[in-house]
Amino acid sequence: MTKGSKPDNEGATPEEISRHAATERRQCYEIEAKYGWKLLRIEPTGDKILKYNCVFEGKTEFPNYIED
């Protein structure tokens, strides 16, 4: 997860967005549905494998399913 750097994300400030990389655009929509996060946009990364950044509103973190 990384913080955003552009203030033009539909009213959210850089501190109010999160990015998660994905290999396909549809994965952004799947993440949005699974975790209930609001997807703001999908950005191309230029990377050959992780081709897209899913940009979500607020601080988002995947659950830690592994407990000590």
MMTF fields as JSON, N, C-alpha, C and O atoms, coordinates in Angstrom:
{
  "mmtfVersion": "1.0.0",
  "mmtfProducer": "UNKNOWN",
  "numBonds": 271,
  "numAtoms": 272,
  "numGroups": 68,
  "numChains": 1,
  "numModels": 1,
  "chainsPerModel": [1],
  "groupsPerChain": [68],
  "chainIdList": ["A"],
  "bondAtomList": [4, 2, 8, 6, 12, 10, 16, 14, 20, 18, 24, 22, 28, 26, 32, 30, 36, 34, 40, 38, 44, 42, 48, 46, 52, 50, 56, 54, 60, 58, 64, 62, 68, 66, 72, 70, 76, 74, 80, 78, 84, 82, 88, 86, 92, 90, 96, 94, 100, 98, 104, 102, 108, 106, 112, 110, 116, 114, 120, 118, 124, 122, 128, 126, 132, 130, 136, 134, 140, 138, 144, 142, 148, 146, 152, 150, 156, 154, 160, 158, 164, 162, 168, 166, 172, 170, 176, 174, 180, 178, 184, 182, 188, 186, 192, 190, 196, 194, 200, 198, 204, 202, 208, 206, 212, 210, 216, 214, 220, 218, 224, 222, 228, 226, 232, 230, 236, 234, 240, 238, 244, 242, 248, 246, 252, 250, 256, 254, 260, 258, 264, 262, 268, 266],
  "bondOrderList": [1, 1, 1, 1, 1, 1, 1, 1, 1, 1, 1, 1, 1, 1, 1, 1, 1, 1, 1, 1, 1, 1, 1, 1, 1, 1, 1, 1, 1, 1, 1, 1, 1, 1, 1, 1, 1, 1, 1, 1, 1, 1, 1, 1, 1, 1, 1, 1, 1, 1, 1, 1, 1, 1, 1, 1, 1, 1, 1, 1, 1, 1, 1, 1, 1, 1, 1],
  "groupList": [{"groupName": "MET", "atomNameList": ["N", "CA", "C", "O"], "elementList": ["N", "C", "C", "O"], "formalChargeList": [0, 0, 0, 0], "bondAtomList": [1, 0, 2, 1, 3, 2], "bondOrderList": [1, 1, 2], "singleLetterCode": "M", "chemCompType": "L-PEPTIDE LINKING"}, {"groupName": "THR", "atomNameList": ["N", "CA", "C", "O"], "elementList": ["N", "C", "C", "O"], "formalChargeList": [0, 0, 0, 0], "bondAtomList": [1, 0, 2, 1, 3, 2], "bondOrderList": [1, 1, 2], "singleLetterCode": "T", "chemCompType": "L-PEPTIDE LINKING"}, {"groupName": "LYS", "atomNameList": ["N", "CA", "C", "O"], "elementList": ["N", "C", "C", "O"], "formalChargeList": [0, 0, 0, 0], "bondAtomList": [1, 0, 2, 1, 3, 2], "bondOrderList": [1, 1, 2], "singleLetterCode": "K", "chemCompType": "L-PEPTIDE LINKING"}, {"groupName": "GLY", "atomNameList": ["N", "CA", "C", "O"], "elementList": ["N", "C", "C", "O"], "formalChargeList": [0, 0, 0, 0], "bondAtomList": [1, 0, 2, 1, 3, 2], "bondOrderList": [1, 1, 2], "singleLetterCode": "G", "chemCompType": "PEPTIDE LINKING"}, {"groupName": "SER", "atomNameList": ["N", "CA", "C", "O"], "elementList": ["N", "C", "C", "O"], "formalChargeList": [0, 0, 0, 0], "bondAtomList": [1, 0, 2, 1, 3, 2], "bondOrderList": [1, 1, 2], "singleLetterCode": "S", "chemCompType": "L-PEPTIDE LINKING"}, {"groupName": "PRO", "atomNameList": ["N", "CA", "C", "O"], "elementList": ["N", "C", "C", "O"], "formalChargeList": [0, 0, 0, 0], "bondAtomList": [1, 0, 2, 1, 3, 2], "bondOrderList": [1, 1, 2], "singleLetterCode": "P", "chemCompType": "L-PEPTIDE LINKING"}, {"groupName": "ASP", "atomNameList": ["N", "CA", "C", "O"], "elementList": ["N", "C", "C", "O"], "formalChargeList": [0, 0, 0, 0], "bondAtomList": [1, 0, 2, 1, 3, 2], "bondOrderList": [1, 1, 2], "singleLetterCode": "D", "chemCompType": "L-PEPTIDE LINKING"}, {"groupName": "ASN", "atomNameList": ["N", "CA", "C", "O"], "elementList": ["N", "C", "C", "O"], "formalChargeList": [0, 0, 0, 0], "bondAtomList": [1, 0, 2, 1, 3, 2], "bondOrderList": [1, 1, 2], "singleLetterCode": "N", "chemCompType": "L-PEPTIDE LINKING"}, {"groupName": "GLU", "atomNameList": ["N", "CA", "C", "O"], "elementList": ["N", "C", "C", "O"], "formalChargeList": [0, 0, 0, 0], "bondAtomList": [1, 0, 2, 1, 3, 2], "bondOrderList": [1, 1, 2], "singleLetterCode": "E", "chemCompType": "L-PEPTIDE LINKING"}, {"groupName": "ALA", "atomNameList": ["N", "CA", "C", "O"], "elementList": ["N", "C", "C", "O"], "formalChargeList": [0, 0, 0, 0], "bondAtomList": [1, 0, 2, 1, 3, 2], "bondOrderList": [1, 1, 2], "singleLetterCode": "A", "chemCompType": "L-PEPTIDE LINKING"}, {"groupName": "ILE", "atomNameList": ["N", "CA", "C", "O"], "elementList": ["N", "C", "C", "O"], "formalChargeList": [0, 0, 0, 0], "bondAtomList": [1, 0, 2, 1, 3, 2], "bondOrderList": [1, 1, 2], "singleLetterCode": "I", "chemCompType": "L-PEPTIDE LINKING"}, {"groupName": "ARG", "atomNameList": ["N", "CA", "C", "O"], "elementList": ["N", "C", "C", "O"], "formalChargeList": [0, 0, 0, 0], "bondAtomList": [1, 0, 2, 1, 3, 2], "bondOrderList": [1, 1, 2], "singleLetterCode": "R", "chemCompType": "L-PEPTIDE LINKING"}, {"groupName": "HIS", "atomNameList": ["N", "CA", "C", "O"], "elementList": ["N", "C", "C", "O"], "formalChargeList": [0, 0, 0, 0], "bondAtomList": [1, 0, 2, 1, 3, 2], "bondOrderList": [1, 1, 2], "singleLetterCode": "H", "chemCompType": "L-PEPTIDE LINKING"}, {"groupName": "GLN", "atomNameList": ["N", "CA", "C", "O"], "elementList": ["N", "C", "C", "O"], "formalChargeList": [0, 0, 0, 0], "bondAtomList": [1, 0, 2, 1, 3, 2], "bondOrderList": [1, 1, 2], "singleLetterCode": "Q", "chemCompType": "L-PEPTIDE LINKING"}, {"groupName": "CYS", "atomNameList": ["N", "CA", "C", "O"], "elementList": ["N", "C", "C", "O"], "formalChargeList": [0, 0, 0, 0], "bondAtomList": [1, 0, 2, 1, 3, 2], "bondOrderList": [1, 1, 2], "singleLetterCode": "C", "chemCompType": "L-PEPTIDE LINKING"}, {"groupName": "TYR", "atomNameList": ["N", "CA", "C", "O"], "elementList": ["N", "C", "C", "O"], "formalChargeList": [0, 0, 0, 0], "bondAtomList": [1, 0, 2, 1, 3, 2], "bondOrderList": [1, 1, 2], "singleLetterCode": "Y", "chemCompType": "L-PEPTIDE LINKING"}, {"groupName": "TRP", "atomNameList": ["N", "CA", "C", "O"], "elementList": ["N", "C", "C", "O"], "formalChargeList": [0, 0, 0, 0], "bondAtomList": [1, 0, 2, 1, 3, 2], "bondOrderList": [1, 1, 2], "singleLetterCode": "W", "chemCompType": "L-PEPTIDE LINKING"}, {"groupName": "LEU", "atomNameList": ["N", "CA", "C", "O"], "elementList": ["N", "C", "C", "O"], "formalChargeList": [0, 0, 0, 0], "bondAtomList": [1, 0, 2, 1, 3, 2], "bondOrderList": [1, 1, 2], "singleLetterCode": "L", "chemCompType": "L-PEPTIDE LINKING"}, {"groupName": "VAL", "atomNameList": ["N", "CA", "C", "O"], "elementList": ["N", "C", "C", "O"], "formalChargeList": [0, 0, 0, 0], "bondAtomList": [1, 0, 2, 1, 3, 2], "bondOrderList": [1, 1, 2], "singleLetterCode": "V", "chemCompType": "L-PEPTIDE LINKING"}, {"groupName": "PHE", "atomNameList": ["N", "CA", "C", "O"], "elementList": ["N", "C", "C", "O"], "formalChargeList": [0, 0, 0, 0], "bondAtomList": [1, 0, 2, 1, 3, 2], "bondOrderList": [1, 1, 2], "singleLetterCode": "F", "chemCompType": "L-PEPTIDE LINKING"}],
  "groupTypeList": [0, 1, 2, 3, 4, 2, 5, 6, 7, 8, 3, 9, 1, 5, 8, 8, 10, 4, 11, 12, 9, 9, 1, 8, 11, 11, 13, 14, 15, 8, 10, 8, 9, 2, 15, 3, 16, 2, 17, 17, 11, 10, 8, 5, 1, 3, 6, 2, 10, 17, 2, 15, 7, 14, 18, 19, 8, 3, 2, 1, 8, 19, 5, 7, 15, 10, 8, 6],
  "groupIdList": [1, 2, 3, 4, 5, 6, 7, 8, 9, 10, 11, 12, 13, 14, 15, 16, 17, 18, 19, 20, 21, 22, 23, 24, 25, 26, 27, 28, 29, 30, 31, 32, 33, 34, 35, 36, 37, 38, 39, 40, 41, 42, 43, 44, 45, 46, 47, 48, 49, 50, 51, 52, 53, 54, 55, 56, 57, 58, 59, 60, 61, 62, 63, 64, 65, 66, 67, 68],
  "secStructList": [7, 3, 3, 7, 7, 7, 1, 7, 5, 6, 6, 5, 7, 4, 4, 4, 3, 3, 3, 3, 3, 3, 1, 1, 2, 2, 2, 2, 2, 2, 2, 2, 2, 2, 2, 7, 7, 7, 3, 3, 3, 3, 3, 3, 7, 7, 7, 1, 1, 1, 7, 3, 3, 3, 3, 3, 3, 1, 7, 7, 7, 7, 7, 7, 7, 7, 7, 7],
  "xCoordList": [0.846, 0.0, 0.883, 1.885, 0.517, 1.237, 0.249, -0.907, 0.696, -0.145, -0.14, 0.832, -1.212, -1.312, -0.479, -0.105, -0.19, 0.6, -0.093, 0.448, -1.275, -1.993, -3.217, -3.981, -3.413, -4.575, -5.86, -6.899, -5.84, -7.019, -7.745, -8.054, -8.023, -8.648, -10.078, -10.419, -10.897, -12.322, -12.599, -13.448, -11.893, -12.156, -11.3, -11.219, -10.671, -9.827, -8.453, -7.921, -7.883, -6.526, -5.549, -5.967, -4.26, -3.286, -3.297, -3.011, -3.616, -3.644, -4.875, -4.944, -5.837, -7.101, -7.26, -8.372, -6.179, -6.284, -5.226, -4.214, -5.472, -4.539, -4.466, -5.429, -3.325, -3.153, -2.744, -1.942, -3.318, -2.95, -2.764, -3.626, -1.654, -1.343, -2.112, -2.426, -2.41, -3.144, -2.64, -2.089, -2.838, -2.41, -3.47, -3.148, -4.748, -5.847, -6.808, -6.977, -7.433, -8.374, -9.524, -9.96, -10.004, -11.151, -10.839, -11.745, -9.56, -9.191, -9.484, -9.788, -9.397, -9.731, -11.201, -11.539, -12.059, -13.487, -13.773, -14.661, -13.027, -13.188, -12.759, -13.416, -11.666, -11.204, -12.245, -12.566, -12.764, -13.784, -14.986, -15.472, -15.46, -16.629, -16.32, -17.133, -15.17, -14.824, -14.626, -15.085, -13.936, -13.595, -14.462, -14.347, -15.33, -16.216, -15.521, -16.03, -14.368, -13.628, -14.191, -14.665, -14.147, -14.635, -13.499, -12.499, -13.667, -12.688, -12.868, -13.945, -11.811, -11.868, -11.485, -12.112, -10.448, -9.993, -8.985, -8.522, -8.658, -7.638, -6.585, -6.907, -5.328, -4.224, -3.285, -2.957, -2.847, -1.825, -0.482, -0.16, 0.296, 1.589, 2.759, 3.814, 2.591, 3.707, 4.531, 5.472, 4.193, 4.88, 4.32, 3.134, 5.16, 4.705, 3.86, 3.048, 4.034, 3.289, 2.163, 0.993, 2.503, 1.486, 1.109, 1.653, 0.178, -0.13, -0.975, -1.006, -1.668, -2.594, -2.455, -2.118, -2.722, -2.897, -4.374, -4.986, -4.937, -6.321, -6.259, -5.607, -6.908, -6.869, -8.172, -9.255, -8.047, -9.207, -9.265, -8.243, -10.473, -10.676, -10.274, -10.604, -9.565, -9.2, -8.015, -7.414, -7.698, -6.608, -7.16, -8.104, -6.574, -7.041, -5.892, -4.779, -6.157, -5.172, -5.858, -6.99, -5.162, -5.695, -5.618, -4.66, -6.607, -6.596, -5.405, -4.971, -4.888, -3.812, -4.451, -4.913, -4.47, -5.107, -4.204, -4.657, -2.936, -1.976, -1.775, -1.326, -2.106, -1.924, -0.774, -0.54, -0.053, 1.096, 0.643, 1.473],
  "yCoordList": [-1.172, 0.0, 1.223, 1.276, 2.201, 3.464, 4.597, 4.452, 5.713, 6.902, 7.592, 7.5, 8.275, 8.999, 10.262, 10.76, 10.774, 11.986, 13.08, 14.177, 12.805, 13.799, 14.277, 13.457, 15.585, 16.089, 16.068, 16.482, 15.602, 15.656, 14.322, 13.862, 13.695, 12.379, 12.458, 11.85, 13.206, 13.296, 13.741, 13.157, 14.767, 15.313, 14.727, 15.327, 13.605, 13.012, 13.666, 13.942, 13.912, 14.451, 13.295, 12.148, 13.543, 12.445, 11.522, 10.332, 12.043, 11.222, 10.328, 9.435, 10.558, 9.836, 8.768, 8.288, 8.379, 7.332, 6.261, 6.494, 5.104, 3.988, 3.368, 3.418, 2.788, 2.098, 0.656, 0.367, -0.241, -1.65, -2.087, -1.834, -2.735, -3.159, -4.417, -5.254, -4.529, -5.68, -6.012, -5.159, -7.257, -7.683, -7.411, -7.273, -7.332, -7.089, -6.071, -6.015, -5.272, -4.235, -4.821, -4.225, -5.985, -6.587, -6.872, -6.898, -7.088, -7.359, -6.169, -6.348, -4.968, -3.778, -3.822, -3.521, -4.197, -4.295, -5.445, -5.343, -6.526, -7.662, -7.288, -7.667, -6.551, -6.096, -5.161, -5.268, -4.249, -3.308, -4.065, -3.737, -5.07, -5.839, -6.688, -6.763, -7.314, -8.222, -7.497, -7.963, -6.349, -5.657, -4.439, -3.833, -4.071, -2.938, -1.587, -0.59, -1.549, -0.299, 0.447, -0.18, 1.782, 2.586, 2.792, 3.443, 2.231, 2.372, 3.735, 4.048, 4.548, 5.874, 5.838, 6.489, 5.071, 4.977, 3.843, 3.283, 3.519, 2.521, 3.216, 3.818, 3.132, 3.797, 2.769, 1.78, 2.966, 2.08, 2.347, 3.49, 1.285, 1.45, 1.47, 2.015, 0.878, 0.744, -0.508, -0.795, -1.256, -2.489, -3.633, -3.636, -4.596, -5.713, -6.726, -7.425, -6.819, -7.808, -7.152, -7.486, -6.235, -5.51, -4.275, -3.189, -4.458, -3.458, -2.288, -1.242, -2.448, -1.422, -1.145, -2.033, 0.107, 0.492, 0.745, 1.548, 0.061, 0.296, 1.388, 1.203, 2.494, 3.615, 3.634, 3.784, 3.477, 3.404, 4.604, 5.204, 4.941, 6.022, 5.556, 4.44, 6.4, 6.12, 5.19, 4.759, 4.896, 3.966, 2.551, 2.204, 1.739, 0.366, -0.596, -0.369, -1.659, -2.694, -4.048, -4.228, -4.987, -6.34, -6.979, -6.74, -7.781, -8.459, -9.405, -9.993, -9.54, -10.478, -11.793, -11.911, -12.767, -14.042, -14.977, -16.009, -14.63, -15.461, -14.893, -13.758, -15.675, -15.23, -15.986, -17.156, -15.297, -15.945, -16.964, -17.596],
  "zCoordList": [0.0, 0.0, 0.0, 0.714, -0.795, -0.813, -0.747, -1.146, -0.251, -0.186, -1.53, -2.28, -1.833, -3.091, -3.077, -2.015, -4.252, -4.325, -5.111, -5.247, -5.631, -6.418, -5.644, -5.135, -5.549, -4.818, -5.633, -5.119, -6.886, -7.741, -7.824, -8.924, -6.697, -6.71, -6.191, -5.176, -6.892, -6.602, -5.177, -4.503, -4.704, -3.389, -2.277, -1.205, -2.481, -1.452, -1.493, -2.569, -0.327, -0.261, -0.323, -0.165, -0.547, -0.635, 0.582, 0.45, 1.746, 2.959, 3.028, 3.871, 2.157, 2.225, 1.155, 0.937, 0.478, -0.535, -0.314, 0.346, -0.866, -0.825, -2.208, -2.974, -2.519, -3.803, -3.54, -2.652, -4.338, -4.306, -5.75, -6.592, -6.041, -7.406, -7.785, -6.94, -9.086, -9.609, -11.011, -11.706, -11.41, -12.742, -13.805, -14.985, -13.385, -14.313, -13.706, -12.488, -14.556, -14.097, -13.269, -12.284, -13.679, -12.979, -11.515, -10.681, -11.197, -9.812, -8.905, -7.725, -9.443, -8.65, -8.232, -7.087, -9.159, -8.851, -7.882, -7.035, -8.009, -7.097, -5.68, -4.71, -5.562, -4.249, -3.633, -2.449, -4.446, -3.966, -3.395, -2.312, -4.121, -3.679, -2.444, -1.523, -2.426, -1.328, -0.005, 1.037, -0.047, 1.196, 1.477, 2.542, 0.535, 0.749, 0.653, 1.164, 0.005, -0.172, -1.372, -2.319, -1.348, -2.476, -3.479, -3.176, -4.67, -5.745, -6.398, -6.904, -6.386, -7.0, -8.469, -9.305, -8.772, -10.161, -10.293, -9.299, -11.532, -11.851, -12.702, -13.726, -12.278, -12.971, -13.587, -12.931, -14.813, -15.383, -14.703, -14.38, -14.489, -13.815, -14.774, -14.45, -15.963, -16.882, -16.615, -17.355, -15.574, -15.231, -16.075, -16.405, -16.421, -17.256, -16.497, -17.104, -15.191, -14.415, -13.618, -13.808, -12.742, -11.973, -12.781, -12.575, -13.694, -14.712, -14.227, -14.875, -13.085, -12.637, -11.149, -10.365, -10.77, -9.385, -9.173, -9.877, -8.205, -7.806, -6.742, -5.714, -6.963, -6.039, -5.251, -5.816, -3.925, -3.044, -2.122, -1.789, -1.717, -0.762, 0.629, 1.031, 1.362, 2.747, 2.883, 1.899, 4.125, 4.425, 4.338, 5.048, 3.474, 3.298, 3.531, 3.057, 4.251, 4.504, 4.389, 4.839, 3.786, 3.715, 5.098, 5.833, 5.461, 6.769, 6.878, 5.888, 8.086, 8.354, 8.808, 9.943, 7.918, 8.227, 9.004, 9.498, 9.118, 9.843, 11.229, 11.384, 12.232, 13.606, 14.231, 13.928, 15.112, 15.791, 16.8, 17.454]
}
